[in-house]
Short mmCIF file of C-alpha atoms in Angstrom, two decimals:
data_model
loop_
_atom_site.label_atom_id
_atom_site.label_comp_id
_atom_site.label_asym_id
_atom_site.label_seq_id
_atom_site.Cartn_x
_atom_site.Cartn_y
_atom_site.Cartn_z
CA MET A 1 126.68 90.74 68.88
CA SER A 2 129.37 93.07 67.55
CA ILE A 3 130.35 90.55 64.88
CA PHE A 4 126.75 90.05 63.84
CA ARG A 5 126.03 93.79 63.66
CA TYR A 6 129.15 94.30 61.54
CA TYR A 7 127.93 91.95 58.82
CA PHE A 8 124.31 93.02 59.28
CA ASP A 9 125.22 96.66 58.51
CA ILE A 10 127.13 95.53 55.40
CA ALA A 11 124.18 93.47 54.15
CA PHE A 12 121.59 96.14 55.00
CA PRO A 13 123.13 99.63 54.72
CA TRP A 14 121.05 102.66 55.61
CA GLU A 15 119.53 104.46 52.62
CA TYR A 16 117.40 107.55 52.23
CA GLN A 17 113.91 106.97 50.87
CA TYR A 18 111.14 109.33 49.94
CA GLU A 19 107.99 108.72 51.91
CA ARG A 20 105.19 107.48 49.72
CA ARG A 21 101.79 109.04 49.94
CA GLN A 22 99.19 107.14 51.87
CA PRO A 23 97.06 105.03 49.51
CA LYS A 24 93.52 106.21 49.02
CA SER A 25 90.69 104.31 50.65
CA GLY A 26 89.96 101.07 48.84
CA TRP A 27 86.21 101.56 48.95
CA VAL A 28 86.37 104.69 46.74
CA THR A 29 85.85 103.20 43.27
CA GLN A 30 85.60 105.03 39.96
CA GLY A 31 81.81 104.63 40.06
CA ILE A 32 81.64 106.20 43.52
CA ARG A 33 83.79 109.12 42.36
CA MET A 34 81.40 109.77 39.47
CA SER A 35 78.40 109.46 41.80
CA SER A 36 80.06 111.86 44.24
CA LYS A 37 80.59 114.40 41.47
CA ARG A 38 76.94 114.10 40.44
CA MET A 39 75.84 114.37 44.09
CA ARG A 40 77.69 117.67 44.46
CA HIS A 41 75.98 118.94 41.32
CA LEU A 42 72.55 117.91 42.62
CA ASN A 43 73.26 119.57 45.99
CA SER A 44 73.96 122.84 44.21
CA LEU A 45 70.70 122.47 42.23
CA SER A 46 68.72 121.80 45.41
CA LYS A 47 69.51 125.32 46.63
CA GLN A 48 67.56 126.86 43.75
CA GLN A 49 64.06 128.18 44.46
CA ASN A 50 62.28 127.14 41.25
CA LEU A 51 62.75 123.36 41.50
CA THR A 52 59.81 121.15 40.52
CA GLU A 53 58.46 118.53 42.92
CA HIS A 54 59.63 115.81 40.56
CA MET A 55 63.20 117.18 40.69
CA LYS A 56 63.13 117.44 44.50
CA LEU A 57 61.97 113.83 44.74
CA TYR A 58 64.71 112.71 42.34
CA ILE A 59 67.43 114.48 44.39
CA ALA A 60 66.14 112.96 47.65
CA ARG A 61 66.07 109.44 46.18
CA TYR A 62 69.53 109.87 44.64
CA LYS A 63 70.92 111.06 47.98
CA THR A 64 69.42 108.05 49.80
CA LEU A 65 70.82 105.64 47.21
CA TYR A 66 74.22 107.38 47.26
CA ARG A 67 74.50 107.04 51.05
CA LYS A 68 73.49 103.39 50.85
CA VAL A 69 76.19 102.67 48.26
CA ILE A 70 78.81 104.43 50.41
CA ARG A 71 77.84 102.44 53.52
CA GLU A 72 77.95 99.16 51.60
CA ALA A 73 81.34 99.99 50.06
CA LYS A 74 82.79 100.85 53.47
CA ARG A 75 81.33 97.68 54.98
CA ARG A 76 82.94 95.50 52.31
CA GLU A 77 86.28 97.28 52.76
CA ASN A 78 86.14 96.84 56.56
CA ASP A 79 85.22 93.16 56.21
CA HIS A 80 88.17 92.63 53.89
CA TYR A 81 90.52 94.49 56.26
CA ILE A 82 89.46 92.36 59.24
CA LEU A 83 89.68 89.08 57.32
CA GLN A 84 93.21 89.88 56.12
CA ALA A 85 94.41 91.06 59.55
CA HIS A 86 96.53 88.78 61.72
CA ASN A 87 94.99 90.20 64.91
CA LYS A 88 91.29 90.50 64.04
CA SER A 89 90.29 91.93 67.41
CA LYS A 90 92.86 94.72 67.09
CA ALA A 91 91.76 95.40 63.50
CA THR A 92 88.12 95.63 64.59
CA TRP A 93 88.88 98.16 67.32
CA ARG A 94 90.99 100.18 64.88
CA ILE A 95 87.97 100.49 62.59
CA ILE A 96 85.71 101.40 65.52
CA HIS A 97 88.07 104.14 66.68
CA LYS A 98 88.36 105.46 63.15
CA GLU A 99 84.58 105.59 62.62
CA THR A 100 83.97 107.22 66.02
CA GLY A 101 86.72 109.80 65.53
CA ARG A 102 88.90 108.42 68.35
CA ALA A 103 91.76 107.18 66.19
CA SER A 104 95.20 108.45 67.19
CA PRO A 105 96.67 111.01 64.79
CA GLN A 106 99.39 109.47 62.63
CA GLY A 107 102.44 111.22 61.28
CA GLN A 108 102.15 114.20 63.62
CA ASP A 109 104.65 115.47 66.14
CA ILE A 110 103.90 114.79 69.80
CA ILE A 111 103.40 117.98 71.80
CA LEU A 112 103.19 117.74 75.60
CA VAL A 113 102.34 120.13 78.41
CA LYS A 114 104.51 119.85 81.52
CA ASN A 115 104.22 122.24 84.49
CA ASN A 116 102.01 124.53 82.37
CA GLU A 117 104.79 124.70 79.78
CA GLU A 118 104.41 123.48 76.21
CA VAL A 119 107.09 120.95 75.23
CA THR A 120 107.59 120.85 71.45
CA ASN A 121 111.26 119.91 71.00
CA PRO A 122 111.35 116.22 69.94
CA GLY A 123 114.31 115.50 72.21
CA ARG A 124 112.61 116.99 75.27
CA VAL A 125 109.34 115.27 74.39
CA ALA A 126 111.07 111.89 74.26
CA GLU A 127 112.91 112.54 77.54
CA THR A 128 109.67 113.61 79.24
CA LEU A 129 107.94 110.42 78.15
CA ASN A 130 110.85 108.22 79.20
CA SER A 131 111.03 109.92 82.59
CA TYR A 132 107.28 109.43 83.12
CA PHE A 133 107.31 105.76 82.10
CA CYS A 134 110.19 105.02 84.50
CA GLU A 135 109.03 107.13 87.46
CA ILE A 136 105.27 106.45 87.52
CA PRO A 137 105.59 102.91 89.03
CA LYS A 138 107.56 104.32 91.99
CA GLU A 139 104.99 107.10 92.50
CA LEU A 140 102.09 104.65 92.38
CA LEU A 141 103.74 102.43 94.98
CA GLU A 142 104.33 105.41 97.29
CA VAL A 143 100.80 106.76 96.87
CA GLY A 144 99.32 103.31 97.42
CA GLY A 145 101.27 102.88 100.62
CA ILE A 146 102.70 99.52 99.55
CA GLN A 147 106.33 100.51 99.21
CA ARG A 148 107.31 98.48 102.25
CA PRO A 149 110.27 96.22 103.02
CA ILE A 150 109.78 92.50 102.47
CA HIS A 151 111.21 90.17 105.08
CA GLY A 152 111.61 86.51 104.22
CA ASN A 153 108.89 84.23 102.92
CA TYR A 154 105.81 86.15 104.03
CA HIS A 155 103.27 84.34 101.82
CA LEU A 156 102.94 81.32 104.12
CA LYS A 157 99.42 80.46 102.91
CA ILE A 158 100.82 79.18 99.62
CA ASN A 159 101.64 75.49 99.63
CA GLN A 160 105.29 74.88 98.84
CA ASN A 161 105.98 72.71 95.83
CA PRO A 162 108.50 69.95 96.75
CA ASN A 163 109.59 69.60 93.11
CA SER A 164 112.22 71.89 91.64
CA MET A 165 112.49 73.11 88.08
CA PHE A 166 115.44 71.81 86.07
CA LEU A 167 116.74 73.76 83.10
CA HIS A 168 117.32 71.27 80.31
CA PRO A 169 120.02 72.20 77.76
CA VAL A 170 118.98 73.83 74.50
CA THR A 171 119.36 71.72 71.38
CA GLU A 172 119.90 73.11 67.89
CA ASN A 173 116.66 71.52 66.63
CA LYS A 174 114.66 73.10 69.46
CA LEU A 175 116.18 76.49 68.74
CA LYS A 176 115.28 76.22 65.05
CA LYS A 177 111.72 75.29 65.99
CA VAL A 178 111.41 78.27 68.32
CA ALA A 179 112.86 80.59 65.68
CA GLY A 180 110.29 79.26 63.21
CA SER A 181 107.53 80.50 65.52
CA LEU A 182 108.74 84.11 65.24
CA LYS A 183 106.44 86.46 63.39
CA ASN A 184 107.56 87.95 60.09
CA LYS A 185 107.70 91.44 61.55
CA LEU A 186 110.03 94.17 60.33
CA THR A 187 109.88 96.04 63.64
CA ALA A 188 113.05 95.75 65.71
CA GLY A 189 114.49 96.57 69.10
CA LEU A 190 117.33 98.96 69.82
CA ASP A 191 119.72 96.81 67.78
CA ASP A 192 117.60 97.43 64.63
CA VAL A 193 117.59 93.69 63.84
CA PRO A 194 114.07 92.58 62.78
CA GLU A 195 112.60 89.15 63.51
CA TYR A 196 112.16 88.51 59.79
CA VAL A 197 115.90 88.57 59.11
CA ILE A 198 116.80 86.25 62.00
CA LYS A 199 114.06 83.84 60.97
CA GLN A 200 115.47 83.65 57.45
CA CYS A 201 119.11 83.07 58.47
CA ILE A 202 118.61 80.97 61.62
CA ASP A 203 120.53 78.02 60.06
CA GLN A 204 123.74 80.07 60.07
CA LEU A 205 123.16 81.34 63.63
CA THR A 206 121.96 78.16 65.32
CA LYS A 207 125.30 76.88 66.63
CA PRO A 208 126.61 80.10 68.27
CA LEU A 209 123.17 80.96 69.67
CA THR A 210 122.78 77.47 71.12
CA ASP A 211 126.13 77.82 72.91
CA ILE A 212 125.22 81.27 74.25
CA TYR A 213 121.76 80.25 75.45
CA ASN A 214 123.09 77.10 77.14
CA ALA A 215 125.72 79.22 78.90
CA SER A 216 122.93 81.51 80.10
CA LEU A 217 120.82 78.62 81.48
CA GLU A 218 123.80 76.91 83.12
CA SER A 219 125.10 80.07 84.84
CA GLY A 220 121.73 81.62 85.67
CA ILE A 221 122.71 84.87 83.96
CA PHE A 222 120.62 86.74 81.40
CA PRO A 223 122.88 88.80 79.06
CA ASP A 224 122.83 92.52 79.89
CA LYS A 225 122.81 93.54 76.21
CA LEU A 226 119.45 91.79 75.82
CA LYS A 227 117.84 93.74 78.66
CA ILE A 228 117.50 97.09 76.88
CA ALA A 229 114.02 97.86 75.56
CA LYS A 230 113.16 100.44 72.92
CA VAL A 231 109.85 102.08 73.88
CA ILE A 232 107.45 103.54 71.32
CA PRO A 233 104.87 105.87 72.96
CA VAL A 234 101.35 105.35 71.62
CA HIS A 235 98.48 107.70 72.41
CA LYS A 236 95.89 105.74 74.39
CA LYS A 237 93.04 108.07 75.31
CA GLY A 238 92.16 111.62 76.33
CA GLY A 239 94.14 114.71 75.42
CA ALA A 240 97.21 114.12 73.28
CA ARG A 241 99.20 116.69 75.30
CA ASP A 242 98.88 114.82 78.60
CA VAL A 243 101.85 112.50 79.16
CA SER A 244 99.70 110.13 81.25
CA ASN A 245 97.57 109.37 78.18
CA TYR A 246 100.40 107.54 76.41
CA ARG A 247 101.08 103.82 76.60
CA PRO A 248 104.65 102.49 76.35
CA ILE A 249 105.02 99.79 73.70
CA SER A 250 108.32 98.00 74.34
CA LEU A 251 110.33 96.48 71.49
CA LEU A 252 112.88 93.95 72.68
CA PRO A 253 115.89 92.52 70.80
CA VAL A 254 114.99 89.45 68.76
CA PHE A 255 117.82 87.47 70.39
CA ALA A 256 116.20 88.19 73.78
CA LYS A 257 112.85 86.95 72.46
CA LEU A 258 114.40 83.65 71.39
CA LEU A 259 115.93 83.07 74.83
CA GLU A 260 112.66 84.05 76.52
CA LYS A 261 110.70 81.62 74.36
CA LEU A 262 113.08 78.80 75.30
CA MET A 263 112.62 79.57 79.00
CA TYR A 264 108.87 80.03 78.49
CA ASN A 265 108.58 76.49 77.13
CA ARG A 266 110.43 75.08 80.14
CA LEU A 267 108.41 77.17 82.60
CA THR A 268 105.09 76.20 80.99
CA GLU A 269 105.96 72.52 81.00
CA PHE A 270 106.93 72.66 84.68
CA MET A 271 103.79 74.57 85.70
CA ASP A 272 101.45 72.27 83.80
CA ARG A 273 103.12 69.12 85.14
CA ASN A 274 102.86 70.38 88.75
CA GLU A 275 99.41 71.99 88.27
CA ILE A 276 100.63 75.34 89.59
CA LEU A 277 98.20 77.54 87.69
CA THR A 278 94.52 77.49 88.58
CA GLU A 279 92.09 76.32 85.90
CA GLU A 280 90.31 79.69 86.20
CA GLN A 281 93.39 81.39 84.72
CA HIS A 282 92.59 81.74 81.00
CA GLY A 283 94.79 84.58 79.74
CA PHE A 284 98.22 83.85 78.20
CA ARG A 285 97.76 80.07 78.39
CA THR A 286 97.93 77.41 75.70
CA LYS A 287 94.54 76.08 74.58
CA LYS A 288 92.81 78.72 76.70
CA SER A 289 91.63 82.24 75.97
CA THR A 290 89.76 85.11 77.53
CA ASP A 291 86.79 84.10 75.38
CA MET A 292 86.57 80.91 77.43
CA ALA A 293 86.59 82.97 80.64
CA LEU A 294 83.73 85.07 79.25
CA GLN A 295 81.77 81.92 78.34
CA SER A 296 82.29 80.51 81.83
CA PHE A 297 81.13 83.77 83.41
CA THR A 298 78.08 83.99 81.15
CA LYS A 299 77.13 80.40 81.98
CA ARG A 300 77.25 81.06 85.72
CA VAL A 301 75.14 84.20 85.31
CA GLN A 302 72.54 82.27 83.29
CA GLU A 303 72.44 79.49 85.89
CA ALA A 304 71.94 82.05 88.66
CA ILE A 305 69.10 83.74 86.76
CA ASP A 306 67.42 80.35 86.16
CA LYS A 307 67.52 79.75 89.92
CA LYS A 308 65.95 83.20 90.44
CA MET A 309 69.10 84.53 92.08
CA ASN A 310 70.62 87.99 91.64
CA PRO A 311 74.10 87.60 90.05
CA ILE A 312 76.63 90.34 90.70
CA GLY A 313 79.91 90.82 88.81
CA ILE A 314 82.92 92.67 90.22
CA PHE A 315 85.53 93.69 87.63
CA LEU A 316 88.93 95.00 88.70
CA ASP A 317 91.44 96.83 86.53
CA LEU A 318 94.82 97.20 88.21
CA THR A 319 96.67 100.37 87.23
CA LYS A 320 100.14 99.63 85.83
CA ALA A 321 99.94 96.03 87.11
CA TYR A 322 102.97 94.96 85.07
CA ASP A 323 105.02 98.01 86.09
CA VAL A 324 104.62 98.03 89.89
CA LEU A 325 105.33 94.35 90.55
CA SER A 326 108.01 93.82 93.22
CA HIS A 327 110.92 91.65 92.12
CA LYS A 328 111.41 90.36 95.68
CA VAL A 329 107.80 89.21 95.92
CA LEU A 330 107.96 87.58 92.52
CA LEU A 331 111.21 85.71 93.14
CA SER A 332 110.06 84.59 96.58
CA LYS A 333 106.82 83.15 95.19
CA LEU A 334 108.61 81.52 92.28
CA ASP A 335 110.86 79.80 94.82
CA THR A 336 107.77 78.50 96.63
CA TYR A 337 106.37 77.12 93.40
CA GLY A 338 109.58 75.22 92.67
CA ILE A 339 111.53 77.67 90.51
CA ARG A 340 114.56 77.73 92.76
CA GLY A 341 118.33 77.38 92.56
CA VAL A 342 119.84 78.25 89.17
CA ALA A 343 116.37 78.80 87.67
CA ASN A 344 115.50 81.40 90.31
CA LYS A 345 118.91 83.01 89.85
CA TRP A 346 118.20 83.22 86.10
CA PHE A 347 114.89 85.01 86.69
CA LYS A 348 116.56 87.39 89.14
CA SER A 349 119.15 88.23 86.49
CA TYR A 350 116.40 88.53 83.88
CA LEU A 351 114.46 91.09 85.98
CA SER A 352 117.34 93.15 87.41
CA LEU A 353 119.37 95.92 85.80
CA ARG A 354 116.92 96.37 82.94
CA LYS A 355 116.97 99.59 80.95
CA GLN A 356 114.80 101.36 78.43
CA CYS A 357 114.90 104.31 76.05
CA VAL A 358 112.14 106.10 74.13
CA GLU A 359 112.13 106.58 70.37
CA ILE A 360 109.88 109.01 68.50
CA ASN A 361 109.76 110.24 64.91
CA SER A 362 109.44 113.96 64.32
CA LYS A 363 107.69 115.63 61.41
CA GLN A 364 111.03 116.23 59.72
CA HIS A 365 111.40 112.42 59.48
CA ARG A 366 114.14 112.55 62.08
CA THR A 367 114.29 109.74 64.63
CA VAL A 368 115.01 110.83 68.20
CA VAL A 369 116.23 108.28 70.75
CA THR A 370 116.75 109.13 74.41
CA ALA A 371 119.47 107.92 76.73
CA THR A 372 118.66 104.72 78.61
CA ARG A 373 117.12 104.78 82.08
CA ASP A 374 117.02 102.05 84.72
CA ILE A 375 113.81 100.12 85.41
CA MET A 376 113.54 99.23 89.10
CA ASN A 377 110.16 97.46 89.26
CA GLY A 378 107.85 95.40 87.13
CA VAL A 379 108.28 92.87 84.36
CA PRO A 380 109.17 93.76 80.77
CA GLN A 381 106.15 94.69 78.67
CA GLY A 382 106.17 93.24 75.20
CA SER A 383 108.10 90.24 76.46
CA THR A 384 107.20 86.56 76.22
CA LEU A 385 107.78 85.79 79.89
CA GLY A 386 106.21 88.92 81.41
CA PRO A 387 102.52 88.02 80.96
CA HIS A 388 103.21 84.43 82.03
CA ILE A 389 104.96 85.24 85.32
CA ILE A 390 102.20 87.44 86.77
CA PRO A 391 99.43 84.78 86.65
CA ALA A 392 101.83 82.35 88.32
CA ILE A 393 102.40 84.47 91.41
CA HIS A 394 98.76 85.49 91.81
CA LYS A 395 97.30 82.00 91.85
#
């Protein structure tokens, strides 16, 4: 990693850049600007007392037509934005939040209130957020009364899988294929190495990475340098000064993502072959989606209504489900499902001794990064394996 960063810094030195102004809305054309100027003139005329009925009617019709043109221009711009977006659902919600006035403020400093004291210093703000993100899982477990010791294999109702997972060696061709599936993102983890760069120069990195990843799978050890997550706080809802209204978005090193994807492929193949996951599990699965779960639910409701029954739906949202997960419970269940031996040791190494830091940008365009803190519970958010492990243990 040190050798790579040395040449990476030479190839991509830091440079100062002036921030460009945000581009104006695409729907504001020259014709709309002229119409807007005329509309302001007509609005000033409408305040006069000696207007004729013909003039009043003209202003009213012009105003109606002007609003119609604005709505149509915005609709076309929104349609274009959604069609061009990689994540169309996310783009749609972004537009909804913008139109309803719930969009998060961009380019503004985060100001928090802690113990009735206003926290404005960027360093203290970042530390406050990092402390909250790391401590809240422990508090939730204590409040919920589930912070109890775990003795042995307590989940006896789960049938034990007689087959064990074997970690096949990584080949250079497989690694290149996995690297090709990376997104062309410029965002990066704490090492500041974006996925785009690694994807472009994977041919030069294939051999050393293959050796490192095979050593990891053979020894059951996940490299400590790949366990550090850079967290970007994003305002989720409610007041922007309440620390509990921020969601941690974790950015992991790209080299960690590659290793996770390789393990993900092996884990998925093993689970599918042994039919570990229930067919009702739709999220985070190949050839399945939450849309299919919604269709299945809708079908059952329609069938119940046709039979003159009263369907009832119960929807549960678990608070911080990813953050409060016990590592002992997870590893014990994985062992029951057949992920045992070196594979189980690898997952134990992957989950333990993880760290995170928080990064925020202040108004002075100065990036503030906190010291790292230990993560005692949960699975890494923003990871490839995290969303896949939870469905497995809650079959």
